[in-house]
mmCIF file of C-alpha atoms in Angstrom:
data_model
loop_
_atom_site.group_PDB
_atom_site.id
_atom_site.type_symbol
_atom_site.label_atom_id
_atom_site.label_comp_id
_atom_site.label_asym_id
_atom_site.label_seq_id
_atom_site.Cartn_x
_atom_site.Cartn_y
_atom_site.Cartn_z
ATOM 1 C CA MET D 1345 0.000 0.000 0.000
ATOM 2 C CA ALA D 1346 2.841 2.392 0.809
ATOM 3 C CA ASN D 1347 4.468 1.736 -2.573
ATOM 4 C CA GLN D 1348 1.188 2.383 -4.363
ATOM 5 C CA ALA D 1349 0.729 5.631 -2.435
ATOM 6 C CA ALA D 1350 4.226 6.857 -3.281
ATOM 7 C CA ASP D 1351 3.824 5.947 -6.946
ATOM 8 C CA SER D 1352 0.474 7.737 -7.075
ATOM 9 C CA LEU D 1353 1.994 10.914 -5.652
ATOM 10 C CA LEU D 1354 4.910 10.899 -8.076
ATOM 11 C CA THR D 1355 2.643 10.171 -11.045
ATOM 12 C CA ARG D 1356 0.603 13.235 -10.214
ATOM 13 C CA TYR D 1357 3.760 15.326 -9.884
ATOM 14 C CA HIS D 1358 4.952 14.132 -13.300
ATOM 15 C CA GLN D 1359 1.619 15.105 -14.828
ATOM 16 C CA GLU D 1360 2.039 18.647 -13.549
ATOM 17 C CA HIS D 1361 5.798 18.809 -14.232
ATOM 18 C CA PRO D 1362 6.449 16.843 -17.451
ATOM 19 C CA ASP D 1363 9.945 18.329 -17.757
ATOM 20 C CA VAL D 1364 11.133 16.641 -14.556
ATOM 21 C CA ARG D 1365 12.268 13.026 -14.507
ATOM 22 C CA ILE D 1366 12.125 11.133 -11.210
ATOM 23 C CA GLU D 1367 13.410 7.588 -10.847
ATOM 24 C CA ARG D 1368 12.144 5.940 -7.691
ATOM 25 C CA THR D 1369 13.771 2.910 -6.085
ATOM 26 C CA SER D 1370 11.985 0.941 -3.365
ATOM 27 C CA LEU D 1371 14.076 -1.251 -1.055
ATOM 28 C CA SER D 1372 13.497 -3.406 1.984
ATOM 29 C CA ARG D 1373 14.546 -1.818 5.265
ATOM 30 C CA ALA D 1374 17.712 -3.918 5.493
ATOM 31 C CA GLU D 1375 18.667 -3.182 1.878
ATOM 32 C CA PHE D 1376 17.938 0.500 2.326
ATOM 33 C CA GLN D 1377 20.090 0.807 5.441
ATOM 34 C CA ALA D 1378 22.966 -0.916 3.622
ATOM 35 C CA LYS D 1379 22.585 1.389 0.608
ATOM 36 C CA LEU D 1380 22.347 4.413 2.885
ATOM 37 C CA ALA D 1381 25.587 3.509 4.640
ATOM 38 C CA GLU D 1382 27.293 2.938 1.290
ATOM 39 C CA ALA D 1383 26.053 6.251 -0.122
ATOM 40 C CA THR D 1384 27.127 8.123 2.995
ATOM 41 C CA ALA D 1385 30.616 6.639 2.894
ATOM 42 C CA SER D 1386 31.115 7.141 -0.861
ATOM 43 C CA GLY D 1387 29.604 10.611 -1.066
ATOM 44 C CA VAL D 1388 27.360 9.465 -3.940
ATOM 45 C CA PHE D 1389 24.041 10.169 -2.273
ATOM 46 C CA PRO D 1390 20.668 10.151 -4.083
ATOM 47 C CA ASP D 1391 19.097 13.510 -4.866
ATOM 48 C CA ILE D 1392 16.208 12.733 -2.512
ATOM 49 C CA ALA D 1393 15.876 9.951 0.053
ATOM 50 C CA ALA D 1394 13.169 9.099 2.558
ATOM 51 C CA VAL D 1395 14.968 8.149 5.780
ATOM 52 C CA ASP D 1396 13.989 7.405 9.349
ATOM 53 C CA ALA D 1397 13.925 10.646 11.292
ATOM 54 C CA THR D 1398 16.510 9.187 13.694
ATOM 55 C CA ASP D 1399 18.985 8.958 10.777
ATOM 56 C CA VAL D 1400 18.987 12.730 10.254
ATOM 57 C CA PRO D 1401 21.626 13.661 12.880
ATOM 58 C CA ARG D 1402 24.052 11.009 11.642
ATOM 59 C CA LEU D 1403 23.620 11.992 7.987
ATOM 60 C CA ALA D 1404 24.018 15.660 8.859
ATOM 61 C CA GLU D 1405 27.223 15.052 10.811
ATOM 62 C CA ALA D 1406 28.595 12.938 7.963
ATOM 63 C CA GLY D 1407 27.975 15.811 5.544
ATOM 64 C CA ALA D 1408 25.890 13.523 3.314
ATOM 65 C CA VAL D 1409 22.796 15.712 3.124
ATOM 66 C CA ALA D 1410 22.128 19.331 2.255
ATOM 67 C CA ASP D 1411 21.474 22.020 4.849
ATOM 68 C CA LEU D 1412 17.942 23.207 4.055
ATOM 69 C CA THR D 1413 17.691 25.828 6.793
ATOM 70 C CA ASP D 1414 17.506 28.911 4.572
ATOM 71 C CA ARG D 1415 14.887 27.380 2.289
ATOM 72 C CA PHE D 1416 12.905 26.039 5.234
ATOM 73 C CA ASP D 1417 12.935 29.444 6.931
ATOM 74 C CA ARG D 1418 11.409 31.034 3.813
ATOM 75 C CA TRP D 1419 8.801 28.303 3.402
ATOM 76 C CA LYS D 1420 5.206 29.318 4.043
ATOM 77 C CA LEU D 1421 4.539 26.039 5.904
ATOM 78 C CA LYS D 1422 7.480 26.212 8.297
ATOM 79 C CA ASP D 1423 5.506 27.515 11.278
ATOM 80 C CA ARG D 1424 2.568 25.214 10.671
ATOM 81 C CA PHE D 1425 4.446 22.048 11.544
ATOM 82 C CA LEU D 1426 3.950 21.063 15.169
ATOM 83 C CA PRO D 1427 7.040 21.880 17.287
ATOM 84 C CA PRO D 1428 8.171 18.259 17.790
ATOM 85 C CA VAL D 1429 7.803 17.659 14.049
ATOM 86 C CA ARG D 1430 10.047 20.630 13.261
ATOM 87 C CA GLU D 1431 12.528 19.384 15.847
ATOM 88 C CA SER D 1432 12.619 15.959 14.172
ATOM 89 C CA VAL D 1433 14.232 17.449 11.038
ATOM 90 C CA THR D 1434 16.631 19.694 12.958
ATOM 91 C CA HIS D 1435 20.131 18.902 14.168
ATOM 92 C CA GLU D 1436 22.209 21.384 16.147
ATOM 93 C CA GLY D 1437 19.939 24.216 15.127
ATOM 94 C CA ARG D 1438 20.044 23.501 11.385
ATOM 95 C CA VAL D 1439 17.265 21.966 9.283
ATOM 96 C CA HIS D 1440 18.315 18.933 7.240
ATOM 97 C CA GLY D 1441 15.000 17.529 6.046
ATOM 98 C CA VAL D 1442 11.329 17.959 5.241
ATOM 99 C CA PRO D 1443 8.817 16.001 7.349
ATOM 100 C CA LEU D 1444 7.352 13.145 5.324
ATOM 101 C CA ARG D 1445 5.484 10.677 7.534
ATOM 102 C CA THR D 1446 4.765 11.440 11.163
ATOM 103 C CA THR D 1447 3.654 8.697 13.497
ATOM 104 C CA THR D 1448 3.314 7.960 17.194
ATOM 105 C CA THR D 1449 1.864 5.212 19.359
ATOM 106 C CA ALA D 1450 -1.476 4.986 21.114
ATOM 107 C CA LEU D 1451 -3.371 2.523 23.277
ATOM 108 C CA VAL D 1452 -5.478 0.507 20.843
ATOM 109 C CA TYR D 1453 -8.267 -1.517 22.448
ATOM 110 C CA ASN D 1454 -10.982 -3.990 21.497
ATOM 111 C CA ARG D 1455 -14.407 -2.601 22.429
ATOM 112 C CA ASP D 1456 -15.980 -6.065 22.544
ATOM 113 C CA HIS D 1457 -13.392 -7.285 25.042
ATOM 114 C CA PHE D 1458 -13.909 -4.152 27.131
ATOM 115 C CA ALA D 1459 -17.670 -4.701 27.212
ATOM 116 C CA ALA D 1460 -17.262 -8.373 28.168
ATOM 117 C CA ALA D 1461 -15.017 -7.355 31.074
ATOM 118 C CA GLY D 1462 -17.467 -4.681 32.227
ATOM 119 C CA LEU D 1463 -15.126 -1.859 31.280
ATOM 120 C CA GLY D 1464 -16.216 1.406 29.699
ATOM 121 C CA GLU D 1465 -13.660 4.039 28.757
ATOM 122 C CA PRO D 1466 -9.984 3.212 28.161
ATOM 123 C CA PRO D 1467 -7.575 3.843 31.060
ATOM 124 C CA THR D 1468 -5.983 7.272 31.331
ATOM 125 C CA THR D 1469 -3.345 6.615 34.033
ATOM 126 C CA TRP D 1470 -0.690 4.003 34.698
ATOM 127 C CA ALA D 1471 -2.656 2.658 37.652
ATOM 128 C CA GLY D 1472 -5.787 2.481 35.523
ATOM 129 C CA LEU D 1473 -3.878 0.620 32.809
ATOM 130 C CA ARG D 1474 -2.776 -2.071 35.250
ATOM 131 C CA VAL D 1475 -6.322 -2.477 36.575
ATOM 132 C CA ALA D 1476 -7.804 -2.683 33.075
ATOM 133 C CA ALA D 1477 -5.104 -5.051 31.790
ATOM 134 C CA GLY D 1478 -5.693 -7.340 34.755
ATOM 135 C CA ALA D 1479 -9.450 -7.367 34.230
ATOM 136 C CA LEU D 1480 -9.006 -8.150 30.528
ATOM 137 C CA THR D 1481 -6.548 -11.013 31.019
ATOM 138 C CA SER D 1482 -7.954 -14.507 30.702
ATOM 139 C CA ALA D 1483 -6.906 -17.972 29.604
ATOM 140 C CA GLU D 1484 -7.801 -17.000 26.020
ATOM 141 C CA ARG D 1485 -6.138 -13.631 25.797
ATOM 142 C CA SER D 1486 -3.656 -11.202 27.332
ATOM 143 C CA GLY D 1487 -4.810 -7.872 28.688
ATOM 144 C CA LEU D 1488 -2.057 -5.878 26.984
ATOM 145 C CA CYS D 1489 0.509 -6.481 24.253
ATOM 146 C CA PHE D 1490 3.337 -4.463 22.746
ATOM 147 C CA GLY D 1491 6.434 -5.044 20.668
ATOM 148 C CA ALA D 1492 9.327 -5.718 23.018
ATOM 149 C CA LYS D 1493 12.127 -6.731 20.694
ATOM 150 C CA ASP D 1494 15.083 -4.409 20.114
ATOM 151 C CA ASP D 1495 14.020 -0.905 18.980
ATOM 152 C CA ASP D 1496 10.343 -1.714 19.479
ATOM 153 C CA LEU D 1497 11.011 -2.116 23.196
ATOM 154 C CA THR D 1498 12.671 1.304 23.270
ATOM 155 C CA THR D 1499 9.571 2.722 21.564
ATOM 156 C CA THR D 1500 7.516 1.292 24.437
ATOM 157 C CA PHE D 1501 9.911 2.353 27.199
ATOM 158 C CA LEU D 1502 10.812 5.926 26.244
ATOM 159 C CA PRO D 1503 7.278 7.388 26.641
ATOM 160 C CA LEU D 1504 7.083 5.770 30.083
ATOM 161 C CA LEU D 1505 10.392 7.349 31.053
ATOM 162 C CA TRP D 1506 9.151 10.778 29.976
ATOM 163 C CA GLN D 1507 5.725 10.263 31.561
ATOM 164 C CA ALA D 1508 7.513 9.504 34.833
ATOM 165 C CA GLY D 1509 9.364 12.822 34.605
ATOM 166 C CA GLY D 1510 12.714 11.476 33.461
ATOM 167 C CA ASP D 1511 14.890 11.596 30.388
ATOM 168 C CA VAL D 1512 17.676 9.616 28.775
ATOM 169 C CA THR D 1513 20.098 12.203 30.105
ATOM 170 C CA ASP D 1514 19.282 11.227 33.691
ATOM 171 C CA ILE D 1515 18.986 7.453 33.441
ATOM 172 C CA GLY D 1516 19.549 6.175 36.954
ATOM 173 C CA GLY D 1517 17.134 8.572 38.606
ATOM 174 C CA GLN D 1518 13.828 7.700 40.212
ATOM 175 C CA ALA D 1519 11.879 8.200 36.994
ATOM 176 C CA SER D 1520 13.760 5.445 35.208
ATOM 177 C CA LEU D 1521 13.186 3.121 38.162
ATOM 178 C CA ASP D 1522 9.478 3.964 38.114
ATOM 179 C CA ALA D 1523 9.186 3.315 34.374
ATOM 180 C CA LEU D 1524 10.895 -0.067 34.669
ATOM 181 C CA ALA D 1525 8.797 -0.969 37.715
ATOM 182 C CA HIS D 1526 5.633 -0.200 35.758
ATOM 183 C CA LEU D 1527 6.621 -2.550 32.933
ATOM 184 C CA ASP D 1528 7.858 -5.177 35.360
ATOM 185 C CA GLY D 1529 4.519 -5.036 37.160
ATOM 186 C CA LEU D 1530 2.566 -5.566 33.952
ATOM 187 C CA VAL D 1531 4.747 -8.436 32.738
ATOM 188 C CA ASN D 1532 5.959 -10.279 35.823
ATOM 189 C CA THR D 1533 3.665 -9.321 38.701
ATOM 190 C CA ASP D 1534 0.266 -9.057 37.023
ATOM 191 C CA ARG D 1535 1.032 -11.373 34.087
ATOM 192 C CA SER D 1536 -1.160 -9.104 31.966
ATOM 193 C CA VAL D 1537 1.515 -8.885 29.267
ATOM 194 C CA PRO D 1538 2.742 -12.256 27.953
ATOM 195 C CA THR D 1539 6.422 -12.969 28.473
ATOM 196 C CA GLU D 1540 6.567 -14.035 24.810
ATOM 197 C CA ALA D 1541 6.238 -10.350 23.945
ATOM 198 C CA LEU D 1542 9.972 -10.027 24.602
ATOM 199 C CA GLY D 1543 10.497 -11.678 21.229
ATOM 200 C CA TRP D 1544 7.799 -9.711 19.395
ATOM 201 C CA THR D 1545 8.105 -6.844 17.000
ATOM 202 C CA ASP D 1546 5.347 -4.265 16.770
ATOM 203 C CA ALA D 1547 3.958 -6.184 13.777
ATOM 204 C CA ASP D 1548 3.803 -9.367 15.866
ATOM 205 C CA ALA D 1549 1.935 -7.611 18.675
ATOM 206 C CA ARG D 1550 -0.685 -6.049 16.455
ATOM 207 C CA GLN D 1551 -1.183 -9.358 14.631
ATOM 208 C CA ARG D 1552 -2.067 -11.014 17.943
ATOM 209 C CA PHE D 1553 -4.432 -8.157 18.697
ATOM 210 C CA ALA D 1554 -6.059 -8.649 15.275
ATOM 211 C CA GLU D 1555 -6.440 -12.350 16.074
ATOM 212 C CA GLY D 1556 -8.226 -11.550 19.340
ATOM 213 C CA ARG D 1557 -5.390 -12.809 21.529
ATOM 214 C CA CYS D 1558 -4.797 -9.392 23.114
ATOM 215 C CA ALA D 1559 -7.419 -6.982 24.430
ATOM 216 C CA MET D 1560 -5.155 -3.914 24.176
ATOM 217 C CA VAL D 1561 -2.024 -3.190 22.209
ATOM 218 C CA ILE D 1562 0.402 -0.267 22.122
ATOM 219 C CA THR D 1563 0.999 0.406 18.439
ATOM 220 C CA GLY D 1564 0.933 3.045 15.714
ATOM 221 C CA PRO D 1565 -1.502 4.122 13.002
ATOM 222 C CA ALA D 1566 -0.013 1.720 10.445
ATOM 223 C CA ALA D 1567 -2.088 -0.947 12.203
ATOM 224 C CA ALA D 1568 -5.381 0.590 11.083
ATOM 225 C CA ALA D 1569 -5.701 -1.208 7.741
ATOM 226 C CA GLU D 1570 -4.895 -4.600 9.265
ATOM 227 C CA LEU D 1571 -7.345 -4.153 12.137
ATOM 228 C CA ASN D 1572 -10.117 -2.933 9.875
ATOM 229 C CA GLN D 1573 -9.570 -5.897 7.572
ATOM 230 C CA ALA D 1574 -9.865 -8.213 10.587
ATOM 231 C CA GLY D 1575 -13.329 -6.789 11.239
ATOM 232 C CA LEU D 1576 -12.595 -5.734 14.812
ATOM 233 C CA ASP D 1577 -14.571 -3.148 16.752
ATOM 234 C CA TRP D 1578 -11.475 -1.251 17.857
ATOM 235 C CA ALA D 1579 -10.533 2.239 18.936
ATOM 236 C CA ALA D 1580 -7.362 4.205 19.705
ATOM 237 C CA ALA D 1581 -6.839 6.286 22.828
ATOM 238 C CA PRO D 1582 -3.883 8.372 24.013
ATOM 239 C CA LEU D 1583 -1.240 6.540 26.040
ATOM 240 C CA PRO D 1584 -2.108 6.693 29.764
ATOM 241 C CA ASP D 1585 -0.434 9.480 31.728
ATOM 242 C CA GLY D 1586 2.329 8.929 34.233
ATOM 243 C CA ALA D 1587 3.154 10.991 37.317
ATOM 244 C CA ALA D 1588 4.569 13.779 35.144
ATOM 245 C CA GLY D 1589 1.689 13.774 32.665
ATOM 246 C CA ALA D 1590 1.438 12.971 28.970
ATOM 247 C CA ALA D 1591 4.251 12.071 26.605
ATOM 248 C CA GLY D 1592 4.646 10.028 23.463
ATOM 249 C CA LEU D 1593 7.377 9.129 21.007
ATOM 250 C CA LEU D 1594 7.355 10.940 17.670
ATOM 251 C CA GLY D 1595 8.486 8.665 14.884
ATOM 252 C CA GLY D 1596 8.307 8.552 11.122
ATOM 253 C CA GLN D 1597 10.298 9.375 8.041
ATOM 254 C CA THR D 1598 11.941 12.498 6.690
ATOM 255 C CA TRP D 1599 12.862 13.550 3.185
ATOM 256 C CA VAL D 1600 16.502 14.548 2.866
ATOM 257 C CA VAL D 1601 18.340 16.046 -0.091
ATOM 258 C CA GLY D 1602 21.783 14.796 -1.078
ATOM 259 C CA ARG D 1603 24.606 17.259 -0.519
ATOM 260 C CA ASN D 1604 25.484 17.324 -4.234
ATOM 261 C CA ALA D 1605 21.916 17.258 -5.539
ATOM 262 C CA ARG D 1606 20.238 20.003 -7.543
ATOM 263 C CA ALA D 1607 18.835 21.410 -4.332
ATOM 264 C CA GLU D 1608 16.427 23.888 -5.898
ATOM 265 C CA ARG D 1609 14.753 21.224 -8.042
ATOM 266 C CA ALA D 1610 14.671 18.735 -5.158
ATOM 267 C CA TRP D 1611 13.169 21.372 -2.877
ATOM 268 C CA ASP D 1612 10.469 22.066 -5.450
ATOM 269 C CA VAL D 1613 9.516 18.378 -5.538
ATOM 270 C CA LEU D 1614 9.395 18.064 -1.770
ATOM 271 C CA THR D 1615 7.410 21.218 -1.137
ATOM 272 C CA TRP D 1616 4.907 20.230 -3.848
ATOM 273 C CA LEU D 1617 4.412 16.869 -2.159
ATOM 274 C CA ALA D 1618 3.925 18.553 1.220
ATOM 275 C CA GLU D 1619 1.674 21.344 0.006
ATOM 276 C CA HIS D 1620 -0.605 19.650 -2.517
ATOM 277 C CA PRO D 1621 -4.139 19.615 -1.033
ATOM 278 C CA ASP D 1622 -5.051 16.291 -2.641
ATOM 279 C CA ASN D 1623 -2.262 14.356 -0.926
ATOM 280 C CA ALA D 1624 -4.145 13.651 2.316
ATOM 281 C CA THR D 1625 -5.364 10.253 1.153
ATOM 282 C CA GLU D 1626 -1.939 9.019 0.073
ATOM 283 C CA PHE D 1627 -0.094 10.367 3.094
ATOM 284 C CA GLY D 1628 -2.770 9.125 5.443
ATOM 285 C CA GLY D 1629 -4.308 5.813 4.544
ATOM 286 C CA GLY D 1630 -1.560 4.890 2.104
ATOM 287 C CA LEU D 1631 1.433 5.620 4.302
ATOM 288 C CA GLY D 1632 -0.199 5.353 7.723
ATOM 289 C CA ALA D 1633 0.797 8.968 8.359
ATOM 290 C CA LEU D 1634 -0.689 11.348 10.879
ATOM 291 C CA PRO D 1635 -1.530 14.981 10.177
ATOM 292 C CA ASN D 1636 1.405 16.880 11.635
ATOM 293 C CA ARG D 1637 0.605 20.565 11.143
ATOM 294 C CA THR D 1638 -1.564 23.018 13.031
ATOM 295 C CA ASP D 1639 -3.782 23.354 9.949
ATOM 296 C CA THR D 1640 -4.180 19.594 9.426
ATOM 297 C CA VAL D 1641 -4.032 17.906 12.837
ATOM 298 C CA ASP D 1642 -7.752 18.503 13.505
ATOM 299 C CA GLU D 1643 -8.851 18.734 9.872
ATOM 300 C CA LEU D 1644 -11.568 16.207 8.975
ATOM 301 C CA ALA D 1645 -10.081 15.692 5.515
ATOM 302 C CA TRP D 1646 -6.939 14.280 7.154
ATOM 303 C CA GLN D 1647 -8.825 11.856 9.386
ATOM 304 C CA TRP D 1648 -8.471 8.998 6.929
ATOM 305 C CA ASP D 1649 -9.682 6.596 9.637
ATOM 306 C CA PRO D 1650 -12.171 7.282 12.464
ATOM 307 C CA ASN D 1651 -9.459 6.427 14.983
ATOM 308 C CA VAL D 1652 -6.879 8.938 13.763
ATOM 309 C CA PRO D 1653 -7.793 11.406 16.592
ATOM 310 C CA GLY D 1654 -6.771 8.775 19.142
ATOM 311 C CA PHE D 1655 -3.252 8.939 17.744
ATOM 312 C CA THR D 1656 -3.065 12.676 17.102
ATOM 313 C CA ALA D 1657 -4.416 13.680 20.541
ATOM 314 C CA ARG D 1658 -0.939 13.703 22.046
ATOM 315 C CA LEU D 1659 1.181 14.774 19.087
ATOM 316 C CA ARG D 1660 1.801 18.169 20.642
ATOM 317 C CA SER D 1661 3.303 16.532 23.736
ATOM 318 C CA ALA D 1662 5.285 13.949 21.766
ATOM 319 C CA ARG D 1663 9.072 14.010 21.767
ATOM 320 C CA THR D 1664 11.518 13.094 19.042
ATOM 321 C CA PRO D 1665 14.561 10.901 19.727
ATOM 322 C CA THR D 1666 16.538 12.911 17.181
ATOM 323 C CA ALA D 1667 17.223 15.192 20.163
ATOM 324 C CA TYR D 1668 19.700 12.551 21.349
ATOM 325 C CA GLY D 1669 21.894 13.040 18.287
ATOM 326 C CA ALA D 1670 23.767 10.746 15.961
ATOM 327 C CA ALA D 1671 24.345 8.112 18.651
ATOM 328 C CA TYR D 1672 20.620 7.410 19.120
ATOM 329 C CA PRO D 1673 20.760 3.893 17.557
ATOM 330 C CA ASP D 1674 23.333 2.887 20.194
ATOM 331 C CA ILE D 1675 21.298 4.582 22.925
ATOM 332 C CA SER D 1676 18.220 2.676 21.794
ATOM 333 C CA ARG D 1677 20.085 -0.625 21.968
ATOM 334 C CA ALA D 1678 21.262 0.166 25.500
ATOM 335 C CA LEU D 1679 17.741 1.056 26.648
ATOM 336 C CA ALA D 1680 16.257 -2.071 25.087
ATOM 337 C CA ALA D 1681 18.941 -4.266 26.665
ATOM 338 C CA MET D 1682 18.375 -2.624 30.066
ATOM 339 C CA THR D 1683 14.630 -3.215 29.923
ATOM 340 C CA THR D 1684 14.976 -6.786 28.644
ATOM 341 C CA ARG D 1685 17.312 -7.708 31.485
ATOM 342 C CA VAL D 1686 14.763 -6.501 34.005
ATOM 343 C CA LEU D 1687 11.748 -8.153 32.365
ATOM 344 C CA THR D 1688 13.574 -11.496 32.071
ATOM 345 C CA GLY D 1689 14.778 -11.318 35.674
ATOM 346 C CA GLU D 1690 18.406 -11.313 34.612
ATOM 347 C CA ARG D 1691 19.148 -8.080 36.516
ATOM 348 C CA ARG D 1692 17.469 -6.045 39.230
ATOM 349 C CA PRO D 1693 16.190 -2.679 37.999
ATOM 350 C CA ASP D 1694 18.882 -0.733 39.843
ATOM 351 C CA GLN D 1695 21.606 -2.970 38.406
ATOM 352 C CA ALA D 1696 20.279 -2.803 34.844
ATOM 353 C CA ILE D 1697 19.905 0.966 35.073
ATOM 354 C CA ALA D 1698 23.454 1.386 36.356
ATOM 355 C CA ASP D 1699 24.771 -0.663 33.426
ATOM 356 C CA ALA D 1700 22.741 1.394 30.948
ATOM 357 C CA ALA D 1701 23.800 4.704 32.487
ATOM 358 C CA ALA D 1702 27.474 3.753 32.149
ATOM 359 C CA GLU D 1703 26.928 2.887 28.483
ATOM 360 C CA ILE D 1704 24.695 5.820 27.563
ATOM 361 C CA GLY D 1705 26.599 8.591 29.337
ATOM 362 C CA PRO D 1706 29.505 8.755 26.862
ATOM 363 C CA LEU D 1707 27.094 8.565 23.905
ATOM 364 C CA LEU D 1708 25.436 11.823 24.940
ATOM 365 C CA ARG D 1709 28.644 13.850 25.011
#
């Protein structure tokens, strides 16, 4: 579906700009990452590439992509992007990309399972989540599921850390202990989250939700098509608040322009794609993207699924991991390893946190 959406957008651009030739290459994630590393090292970078937002700092520091700050500052849409979205394309005060696909996670729940358990509205606090997950857990299904393998576990953990009032920069403080204790309680004390989740990706978790084996799942808007096809009566709600309030992880992809590209032509393509009023369908349903500007976040035309508001409700309080710089992939691995060691019982929370702090500290300098 994503490939069809991208092809549809580019076909329409070609129709309006017959003098421009665009050759699009679609690769698997593993192939793309390998090609990206090769292009960065060789200096032969494509004119335009759609990269994970977390790749932006590394590409900027490697000098592989163009600095788009001046063009971005003159762009009529620049102030319409939500603050965390603008931050996601910025590294050390300079803009190196154009937001393409913005996403975040929400608490997706099965209304039928809620009704059977005598539950009404979705939980809004950590304590409420544990109560609801416990009530929804049975021999047939788990109360809550989420991807807990590698980066997907970091995607689950980081919002909890922020909701507890902490940050990666102060791993080892009470907030990180609270976030780990919350997950440990769900998995090992309450048994509301299956231990098998430690080997699941986000796709695995939402598949089990679609099969009726989970009553709630923490996932992103890309799940909508799959869940609708499964015929579920489902809804999305903002992630429950922690002691410090609301927070979510801003993810997605960013368009970048190669350092040696024809920047003016590339910029024209990217701004057309971002500005064209008929692109809501492709960016939304096709790419599983959320409206990410002040003029689109509440716009009905951008609500390509009835549950989009459940995901967009907390976009303004979302945070982008690009703030952690070029070393974020290593930071993510350290956070995932820390959390896994606690959930498997390999290390006590204080021990796992101390190990992670020692590894992460140098990466933030």
